[in-house]
Coordinates of C-alpha atoms and ligand atoms in Angstrom, one line a residue:
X1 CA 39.6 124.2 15.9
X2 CA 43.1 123.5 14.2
X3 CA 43.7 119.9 13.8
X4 CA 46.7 119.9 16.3
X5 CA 43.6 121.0 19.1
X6 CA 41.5 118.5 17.9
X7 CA 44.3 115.5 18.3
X8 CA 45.2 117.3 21.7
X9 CA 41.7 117.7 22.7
X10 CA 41.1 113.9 21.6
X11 CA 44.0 112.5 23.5
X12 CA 43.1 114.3 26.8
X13 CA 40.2 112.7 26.7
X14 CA 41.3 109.6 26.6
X15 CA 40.7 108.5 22.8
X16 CA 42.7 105.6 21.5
X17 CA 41.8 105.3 18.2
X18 CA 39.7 107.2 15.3
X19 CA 37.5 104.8 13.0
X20 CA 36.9 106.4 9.8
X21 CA 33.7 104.9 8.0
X22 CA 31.9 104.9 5.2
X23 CA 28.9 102.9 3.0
X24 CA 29.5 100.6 0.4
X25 CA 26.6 99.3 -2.1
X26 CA 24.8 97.4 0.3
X27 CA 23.8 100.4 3.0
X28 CA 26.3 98.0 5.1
X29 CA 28.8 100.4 7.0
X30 CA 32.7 99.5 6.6
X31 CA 35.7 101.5 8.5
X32 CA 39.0 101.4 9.3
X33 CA 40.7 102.1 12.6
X34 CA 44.0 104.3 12.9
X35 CA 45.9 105.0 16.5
X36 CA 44.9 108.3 17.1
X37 CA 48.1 109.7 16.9
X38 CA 47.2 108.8 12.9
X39 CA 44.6 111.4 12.7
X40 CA 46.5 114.1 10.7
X41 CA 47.6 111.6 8.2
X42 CA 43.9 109.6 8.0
X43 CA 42.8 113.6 7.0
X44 CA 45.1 114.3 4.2
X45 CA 46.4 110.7 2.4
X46 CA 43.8 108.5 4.1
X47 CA 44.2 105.1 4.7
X48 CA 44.6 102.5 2.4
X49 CA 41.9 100.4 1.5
X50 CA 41.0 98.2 -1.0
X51 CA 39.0 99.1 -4.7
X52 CA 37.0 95.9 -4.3
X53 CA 34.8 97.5 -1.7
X54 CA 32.8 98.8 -4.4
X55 CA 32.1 94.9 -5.3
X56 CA 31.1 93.4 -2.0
X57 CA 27.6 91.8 -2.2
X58 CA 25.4 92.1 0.8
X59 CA 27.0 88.9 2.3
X60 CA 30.9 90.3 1.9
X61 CA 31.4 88.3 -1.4
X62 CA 33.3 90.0 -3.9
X63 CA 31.8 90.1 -7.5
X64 CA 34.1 90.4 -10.7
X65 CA 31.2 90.8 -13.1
X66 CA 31.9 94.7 -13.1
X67 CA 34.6 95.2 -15.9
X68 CA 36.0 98.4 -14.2
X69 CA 36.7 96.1 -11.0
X70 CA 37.4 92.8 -12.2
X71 CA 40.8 91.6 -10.7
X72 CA 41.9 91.6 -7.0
X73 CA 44.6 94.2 -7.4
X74 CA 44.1 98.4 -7.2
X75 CA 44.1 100.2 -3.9
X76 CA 42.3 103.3 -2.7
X77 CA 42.5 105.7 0.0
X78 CA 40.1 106.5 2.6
X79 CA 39.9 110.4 3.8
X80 CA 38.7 111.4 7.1
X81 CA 36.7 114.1 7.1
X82 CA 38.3 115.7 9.9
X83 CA 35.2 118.6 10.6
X84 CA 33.1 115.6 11.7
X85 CA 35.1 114.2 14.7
X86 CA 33.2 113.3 17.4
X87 CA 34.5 111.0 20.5
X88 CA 31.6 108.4 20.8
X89 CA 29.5 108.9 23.6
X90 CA 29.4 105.1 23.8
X91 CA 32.6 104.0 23.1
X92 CA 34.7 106.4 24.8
X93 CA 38.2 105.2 23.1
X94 CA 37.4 105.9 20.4
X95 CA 36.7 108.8 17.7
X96 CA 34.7 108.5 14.7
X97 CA 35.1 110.3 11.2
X98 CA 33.1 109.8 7.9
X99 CA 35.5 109.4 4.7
X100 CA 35.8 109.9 1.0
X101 CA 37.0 107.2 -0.4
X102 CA 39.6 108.7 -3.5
X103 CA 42.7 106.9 -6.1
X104 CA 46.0 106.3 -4.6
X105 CA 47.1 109.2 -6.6
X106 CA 44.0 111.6 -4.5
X107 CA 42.1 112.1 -7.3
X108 CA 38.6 111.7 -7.6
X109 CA 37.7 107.9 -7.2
X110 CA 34.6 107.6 -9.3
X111 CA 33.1 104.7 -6.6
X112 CA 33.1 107.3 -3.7
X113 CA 29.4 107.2 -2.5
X114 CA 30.0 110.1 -0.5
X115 CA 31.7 112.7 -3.1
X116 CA 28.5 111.4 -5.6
X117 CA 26.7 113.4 -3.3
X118 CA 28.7 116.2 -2.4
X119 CA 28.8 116.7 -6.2
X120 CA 25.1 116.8 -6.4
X121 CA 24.6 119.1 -3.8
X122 CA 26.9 121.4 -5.4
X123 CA 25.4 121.2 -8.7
X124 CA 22.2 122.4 -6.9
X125 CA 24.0 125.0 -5.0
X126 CA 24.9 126.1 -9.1
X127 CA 21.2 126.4 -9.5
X128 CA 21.0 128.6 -6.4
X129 CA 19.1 125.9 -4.6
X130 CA 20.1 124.3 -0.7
X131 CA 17.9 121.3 0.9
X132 CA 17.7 119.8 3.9
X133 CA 17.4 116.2 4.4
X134 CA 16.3 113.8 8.1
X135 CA 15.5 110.3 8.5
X136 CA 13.3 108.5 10.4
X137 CA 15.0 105.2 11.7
X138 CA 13.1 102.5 12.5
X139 CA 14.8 99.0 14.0
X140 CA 14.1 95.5 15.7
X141 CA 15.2 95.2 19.1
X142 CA 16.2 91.8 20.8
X143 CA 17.2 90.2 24.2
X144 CA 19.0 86.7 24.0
X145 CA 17.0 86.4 20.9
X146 CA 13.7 87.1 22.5
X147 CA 11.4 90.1 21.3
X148 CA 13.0 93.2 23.6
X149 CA 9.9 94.7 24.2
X150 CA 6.2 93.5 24.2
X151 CA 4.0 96.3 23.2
X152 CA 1.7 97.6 23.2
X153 CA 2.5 99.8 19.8
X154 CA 3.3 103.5 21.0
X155 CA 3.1 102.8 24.3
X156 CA 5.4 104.0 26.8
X157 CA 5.0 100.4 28.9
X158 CA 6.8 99.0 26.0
X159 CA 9.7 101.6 26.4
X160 CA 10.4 100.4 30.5
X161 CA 11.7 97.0 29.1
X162 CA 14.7 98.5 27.5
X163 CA 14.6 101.9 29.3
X164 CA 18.2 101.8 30.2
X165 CA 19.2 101.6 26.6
X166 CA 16.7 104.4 25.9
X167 CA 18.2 106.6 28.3
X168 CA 21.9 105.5 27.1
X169 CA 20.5 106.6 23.4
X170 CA 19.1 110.0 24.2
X171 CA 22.4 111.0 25.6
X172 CA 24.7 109.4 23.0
X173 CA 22.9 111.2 20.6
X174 CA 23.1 114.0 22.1
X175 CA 26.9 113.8 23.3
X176 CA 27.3 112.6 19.6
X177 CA 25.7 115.7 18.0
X178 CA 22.7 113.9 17.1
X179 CA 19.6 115.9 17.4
X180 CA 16.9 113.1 17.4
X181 CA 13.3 114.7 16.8
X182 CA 11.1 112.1 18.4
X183 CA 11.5 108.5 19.7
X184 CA 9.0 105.9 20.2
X185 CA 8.0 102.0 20.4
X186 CA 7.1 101.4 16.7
X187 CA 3.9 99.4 15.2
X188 CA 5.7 95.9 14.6
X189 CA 6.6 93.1 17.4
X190 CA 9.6 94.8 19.0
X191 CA 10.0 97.3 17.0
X192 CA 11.5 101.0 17.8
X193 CA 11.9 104.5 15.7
X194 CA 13.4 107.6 16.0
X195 CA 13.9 110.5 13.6
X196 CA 16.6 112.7 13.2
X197 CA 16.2 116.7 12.8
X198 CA 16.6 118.0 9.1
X199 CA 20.5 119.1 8.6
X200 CA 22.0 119.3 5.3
X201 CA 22.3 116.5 3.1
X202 CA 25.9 115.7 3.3
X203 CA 25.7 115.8 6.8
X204 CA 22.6 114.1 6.9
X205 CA 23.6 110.9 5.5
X206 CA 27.0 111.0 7.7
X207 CA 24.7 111.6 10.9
X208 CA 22.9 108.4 9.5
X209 CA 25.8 105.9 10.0
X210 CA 27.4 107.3 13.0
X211 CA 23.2 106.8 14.5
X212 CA 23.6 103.3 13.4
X213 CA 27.2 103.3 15.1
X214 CA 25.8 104.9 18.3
X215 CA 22.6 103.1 18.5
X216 CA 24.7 99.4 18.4
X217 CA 27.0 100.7 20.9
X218 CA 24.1 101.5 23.2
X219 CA 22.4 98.2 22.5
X220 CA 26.1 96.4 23.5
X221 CA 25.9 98.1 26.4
X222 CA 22.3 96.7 27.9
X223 CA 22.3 93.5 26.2
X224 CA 20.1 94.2 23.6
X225 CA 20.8 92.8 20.0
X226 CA 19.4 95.5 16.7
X227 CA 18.1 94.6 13.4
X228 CA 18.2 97.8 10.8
X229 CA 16.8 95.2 8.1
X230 CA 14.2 96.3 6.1
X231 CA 12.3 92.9 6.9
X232 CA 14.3 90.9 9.9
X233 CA 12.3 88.2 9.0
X234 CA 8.7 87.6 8.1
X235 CA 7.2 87.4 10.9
X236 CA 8.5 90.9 11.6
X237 CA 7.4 94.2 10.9
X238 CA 9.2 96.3 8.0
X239 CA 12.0 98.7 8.8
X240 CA 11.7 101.8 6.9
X241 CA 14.1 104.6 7.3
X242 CA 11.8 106.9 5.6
X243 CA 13.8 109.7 4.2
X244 CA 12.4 113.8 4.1
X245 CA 13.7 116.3 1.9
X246 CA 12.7 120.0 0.9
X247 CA 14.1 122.2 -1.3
X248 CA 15.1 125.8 -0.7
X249 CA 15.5 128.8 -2.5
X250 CA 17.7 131.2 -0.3
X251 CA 15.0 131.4 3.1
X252 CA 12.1 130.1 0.8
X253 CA 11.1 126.4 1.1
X254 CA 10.1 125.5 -2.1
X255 CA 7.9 122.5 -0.5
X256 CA 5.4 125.2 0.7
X257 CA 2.2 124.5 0.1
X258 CA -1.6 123.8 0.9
X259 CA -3.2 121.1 2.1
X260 CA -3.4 120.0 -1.8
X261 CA 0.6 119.5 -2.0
X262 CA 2.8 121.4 -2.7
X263 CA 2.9 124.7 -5.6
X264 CA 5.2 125.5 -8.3
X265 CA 8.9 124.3 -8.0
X266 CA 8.2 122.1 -5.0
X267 CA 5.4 120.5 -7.3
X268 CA 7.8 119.7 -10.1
X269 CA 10.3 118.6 -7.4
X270 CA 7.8 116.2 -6.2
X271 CA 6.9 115.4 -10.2
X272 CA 10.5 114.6 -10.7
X273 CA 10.5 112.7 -7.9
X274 CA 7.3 110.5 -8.9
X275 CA 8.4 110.1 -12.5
X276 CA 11.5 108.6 -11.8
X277 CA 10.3 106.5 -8.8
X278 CA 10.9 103.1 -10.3
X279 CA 14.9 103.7 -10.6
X280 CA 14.7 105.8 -7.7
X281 CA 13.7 102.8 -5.5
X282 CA 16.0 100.7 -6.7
X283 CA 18.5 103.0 -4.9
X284 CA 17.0 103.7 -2.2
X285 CA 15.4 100.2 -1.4
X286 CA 17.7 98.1 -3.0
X287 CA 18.3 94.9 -1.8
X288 CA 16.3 91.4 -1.3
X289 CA 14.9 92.6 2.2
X290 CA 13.9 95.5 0.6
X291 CA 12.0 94.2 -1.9
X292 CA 10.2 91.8 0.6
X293 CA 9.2 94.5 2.8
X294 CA 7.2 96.7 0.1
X295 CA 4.3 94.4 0.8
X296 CA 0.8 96.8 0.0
X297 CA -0.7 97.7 3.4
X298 CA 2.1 98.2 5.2
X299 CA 2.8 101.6 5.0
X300 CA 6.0 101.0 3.3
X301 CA 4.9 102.5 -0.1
X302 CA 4.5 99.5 -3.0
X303 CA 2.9 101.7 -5.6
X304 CA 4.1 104.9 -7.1
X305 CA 1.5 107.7 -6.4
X306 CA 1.6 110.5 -3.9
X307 CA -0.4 111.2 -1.2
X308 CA -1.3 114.7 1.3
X309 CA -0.5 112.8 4.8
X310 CA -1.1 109.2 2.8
X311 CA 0.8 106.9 5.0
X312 CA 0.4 104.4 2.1
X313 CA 2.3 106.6 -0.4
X314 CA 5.7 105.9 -1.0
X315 CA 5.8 109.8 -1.7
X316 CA 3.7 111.4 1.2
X317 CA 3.6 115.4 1.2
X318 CA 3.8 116.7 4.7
X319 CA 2.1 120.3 4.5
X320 CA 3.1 122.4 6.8
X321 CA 1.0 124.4 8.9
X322 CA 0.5 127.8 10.3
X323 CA 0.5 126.3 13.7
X324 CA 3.8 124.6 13.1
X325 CA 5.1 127.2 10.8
X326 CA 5.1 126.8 7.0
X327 CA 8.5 126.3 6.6
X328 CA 8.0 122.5 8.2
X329 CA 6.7 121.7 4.6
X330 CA 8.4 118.8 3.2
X331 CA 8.3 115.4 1.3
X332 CA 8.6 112.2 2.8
X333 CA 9.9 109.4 0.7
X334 CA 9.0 106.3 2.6
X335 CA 10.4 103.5 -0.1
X336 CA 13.9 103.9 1.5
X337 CA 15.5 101.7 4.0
X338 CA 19.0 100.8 5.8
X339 CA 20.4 98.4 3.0
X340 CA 20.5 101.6 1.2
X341 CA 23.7 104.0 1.3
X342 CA 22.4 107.0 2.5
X343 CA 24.8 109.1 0.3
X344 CA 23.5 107.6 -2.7
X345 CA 19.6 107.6 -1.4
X346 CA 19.6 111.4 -1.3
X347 CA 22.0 112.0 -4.2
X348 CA 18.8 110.4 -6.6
X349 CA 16.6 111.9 -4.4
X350 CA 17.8 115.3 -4.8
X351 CA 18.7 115.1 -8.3
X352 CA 15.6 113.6 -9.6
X353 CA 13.6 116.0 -8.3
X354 CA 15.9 118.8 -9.0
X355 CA 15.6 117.6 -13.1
X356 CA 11.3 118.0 -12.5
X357 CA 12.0 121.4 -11.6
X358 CA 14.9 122.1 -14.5
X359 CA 11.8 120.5 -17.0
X360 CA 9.0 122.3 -15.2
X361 CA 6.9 118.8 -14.7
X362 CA 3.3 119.0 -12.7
X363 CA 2.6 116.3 -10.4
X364 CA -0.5 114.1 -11.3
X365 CA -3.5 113.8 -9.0
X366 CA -2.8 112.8 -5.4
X367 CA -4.3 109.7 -3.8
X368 CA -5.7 109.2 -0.2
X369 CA -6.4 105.8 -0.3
X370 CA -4.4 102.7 -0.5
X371 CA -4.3 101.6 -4.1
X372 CA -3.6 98.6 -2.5
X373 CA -7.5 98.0 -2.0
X374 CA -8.6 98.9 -5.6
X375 CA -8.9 96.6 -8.4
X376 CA -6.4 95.9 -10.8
X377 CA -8.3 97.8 -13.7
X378 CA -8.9 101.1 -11.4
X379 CA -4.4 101.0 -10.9
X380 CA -4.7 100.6 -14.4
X381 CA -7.1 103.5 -15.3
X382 CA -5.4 105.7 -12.7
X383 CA -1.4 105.1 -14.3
X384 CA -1.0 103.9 -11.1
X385 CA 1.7 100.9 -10.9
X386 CA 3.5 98.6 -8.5
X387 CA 7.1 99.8 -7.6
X388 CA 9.9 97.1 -8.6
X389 CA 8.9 93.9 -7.0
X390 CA 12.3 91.8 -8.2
X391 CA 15.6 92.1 -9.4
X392 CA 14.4 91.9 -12.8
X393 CA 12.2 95.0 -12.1
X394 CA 15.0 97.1 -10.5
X395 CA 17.4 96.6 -13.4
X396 CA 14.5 97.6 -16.0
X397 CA 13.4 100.6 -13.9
X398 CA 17.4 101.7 -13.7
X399 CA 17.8 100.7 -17.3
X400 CA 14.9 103.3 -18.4
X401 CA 15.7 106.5 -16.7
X402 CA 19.2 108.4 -18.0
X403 CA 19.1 110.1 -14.7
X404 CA 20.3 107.5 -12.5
X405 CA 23.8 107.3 -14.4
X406 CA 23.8 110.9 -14.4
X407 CA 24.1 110.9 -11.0
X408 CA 26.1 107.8 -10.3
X409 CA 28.3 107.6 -13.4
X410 CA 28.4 104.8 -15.7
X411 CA 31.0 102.8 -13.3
X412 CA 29.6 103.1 -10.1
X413 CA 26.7 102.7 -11.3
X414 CA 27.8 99.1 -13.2
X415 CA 29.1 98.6 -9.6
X416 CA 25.8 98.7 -8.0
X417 CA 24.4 96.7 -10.8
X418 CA 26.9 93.9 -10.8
X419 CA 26.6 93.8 -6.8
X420 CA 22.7 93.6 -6.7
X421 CA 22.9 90.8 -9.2
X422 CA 25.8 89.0 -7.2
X423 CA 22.9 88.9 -4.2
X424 CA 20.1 87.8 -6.7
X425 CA 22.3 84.5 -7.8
X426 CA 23.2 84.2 -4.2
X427 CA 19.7 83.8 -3.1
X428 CA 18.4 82.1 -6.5
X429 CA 18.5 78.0 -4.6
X430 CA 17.8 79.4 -1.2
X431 CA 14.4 80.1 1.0
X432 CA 13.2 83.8 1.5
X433 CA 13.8 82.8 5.2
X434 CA 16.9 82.2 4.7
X435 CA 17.9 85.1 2.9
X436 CA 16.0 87.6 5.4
X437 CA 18.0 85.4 8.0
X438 CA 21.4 86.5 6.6
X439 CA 20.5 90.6 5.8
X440 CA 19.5 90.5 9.5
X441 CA 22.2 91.9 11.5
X442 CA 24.5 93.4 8.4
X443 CA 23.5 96.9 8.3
Ligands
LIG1 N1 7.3 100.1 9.3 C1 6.8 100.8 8.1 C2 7.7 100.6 7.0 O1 8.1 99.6 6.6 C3 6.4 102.2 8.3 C4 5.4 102.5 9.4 C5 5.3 104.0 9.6 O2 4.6 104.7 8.8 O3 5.9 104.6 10.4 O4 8.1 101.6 6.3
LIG2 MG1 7.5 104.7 11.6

């Protein structure tokens, strides 16, 4: 459809207003809203936003520890990427577009989450290799501050107390082009999940905020308050939004396997993957509530092993099976969560595993227990270590891997740096409670 159709199309519908959104370091989505009659112009010279986006902390303070972003002036545009208009299903007047975020002048802005990936996924296409990418989406659900369902886990009795927003969700999605997989009351007090079909990984991670977009809209709608924080609060159940990839060779999946894991390239994926964990998680699980909610026995994945079906692994290989087809094969990376951008999450994702199949790595032994439960010296014996458990650990694991800055680039990746150390000094005279307290309701 020509972009005169769309804006016809759009305004015979009744649209007011396009927001065009994006992620900024903190996993938090940010947008700007044009009249609708803007749309042509939010597609080709964007809108004007500021360069200090790429140093907001997780509580909207601005840090000018990054050199490359130190002073309040500079200005940036933000491009609506006009093939991903959809009218929201639950918020009729308006449209809703994921952006690049590029320099005044429309060059490449080296801060834009969004074009990190797009870059990487070219890069692979250069190698003659395609993924696909889905997340799982798991979130706290509240009414006036009161759990919104009671239980019990998996059970569809929990599901009647907010069945009118389920019901509102499952056609959003769908009106939204959502194609949710499953959906289901969760383990923890309150707690819901869906998963979102596999999809390329661009539009993977763009699906990802407009899910977050439509599941709040629904929520508005029945009176129901959503926490996507990877720990609301401690008395709460961990959020994961566990995050599956597998890579392709033309029709081949490379993730193919047996019931040991995976064979030959999807093994060195899945070696990449593992070796660069440490820096890896500090991407995809980067902030304080992230950190708090890799707690062992929780299946959120605290210690970097794999696993065949290993809920405890924060790498968990999902064979797949003649009954479900092969092709299903994939791996699931479980130490990811909201407070990540979900550009950036695959981008390391992709590309770390993508260098263990450049380098030809084999995966060490798989693990179907929770390492959790062993002693100390058996972890030790087994090169089996706890992921980053602090601030301190997430800069050392970033610091030790050239692969991270060669997918982020040295100034967004200062960016990040500058803006998880802003939250770390934040939080430095302050409770965990309290710092739980205020990542609740940002992503
Ligand atoms: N809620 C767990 C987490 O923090 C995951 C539970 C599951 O395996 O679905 O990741
Ligand atoms: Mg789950």
């Amino acid at each position: 459809m020509s972009n005169d159709a769309l804006l016809r199309e759009l305004i015979d519908a009744g649209v007011a207003g396009l927001t065009v959104s994006w992620a900024d370091n903190n996993g938090i989505p940010r947008s700007r809203t044009v009249p609708i009659r803007g749309l042509h112009a939010a597609g080709e010279t964007g809108i004007g936003v500021t360069s200090l986006f790429a140093v907001f902390d997780s509580s909207d303070a601005i840090t000018f520890e990054h050199p490359g972003l130190s002073t309040p002036s500079g200005d940036t545009r933000l491009v609506a990427d006009l093939s991903r208009v959809v009218q929201l299903a639950g918020q009729p007047a308006l449209a809703w577009a994921p952006g690049n975020l590029v320099a005044a002048d429309g060059s490449t802005w080296p801060y834009d989450q969004r074009g990190v990936l797009q870059r990487v996924v070219a890069e692979l296409a250069g190698t003659g290799l395609t993924a696909l990418a889905g997340w799982e989406i798991e979130f706290t659900v509240e009414r006036d501050g009161e759990p919104g369902h009671h239980g019990p886990a998996y059970g569809p009795a929990a599901l009647t107390e907010i069945d009118e927003f389920v019901a509102a969700v499952l056609q959003d999605f769908a009106a939204n082009g959502l194609a949710i997989n499953q959906l289901h009351a969760e383990y923890g007090p309150a707690q819901v999940e869906l998963s979102l079909d596999a999809t390329d990984p661009v539009s993977a991670a763009d699906d990802q905020l407009l899910a977050r977009q439509t599941l709040r809209a629904a929520a508005r709608t029945h009176g129901l308050t959503l926490s996507f924080a990877p720990l609301p609060s401690l008395s709460h159940a961990g959020n994961g939004w566990h995050l599956h990839t597998s890579l392709w060779r033309g029709a081949e999946n490379l993730l193919t396997g047996g019931p040991d894991g995976p064979t030959g390239e999807g093994a060195s994926y899945l070696a990449g993957l593992l070796r660069d964990l440490p820096a890896v998680a500090a991407i995809t699980a980067p902030s304080l509530g992230s950190l708090a909610r890799l707690r062992p026995g929780f299946f959120a994945g605290a210690f970097a092993f794999w696993g065949v079906e290993n809920r405890e692994a924060p790498l968990r290989y999902v064979p797949g099976t003649d009954f479900l087809g092969q092709e299903r094969a994939n791996l699931e990376l479980k130490v990811c969560d909201a407070s990540a951008n979900p550009y950036l999450a695959l981008a390391v994702t992709l590309a770390c595993g993508a260098a263990g199949i450049a380098e030809g790595l084999t995966p060490p032994a798989a693990y179907g227990t929770d390492p959790g439960t062993w002693d100390e010296s058996d972890r030790a014996a087994r090169g089996v270590a706890a992921l980053p458990s602090t601030p301190d650990d997430q800069e050392a694991a970033l610091a030790a891997t050239p692969r991270i800055e060669g997918v982020l680039g040295s100034d967004l990746l200062s960016a990040f740096r500058a803006v998880r150390r802003s939250d770390a000094a934040a939080a430095r005279d302050t409770t965990q409670d309290d710092v739980l307290g205020g990542l609740r309701f940002r992503y």
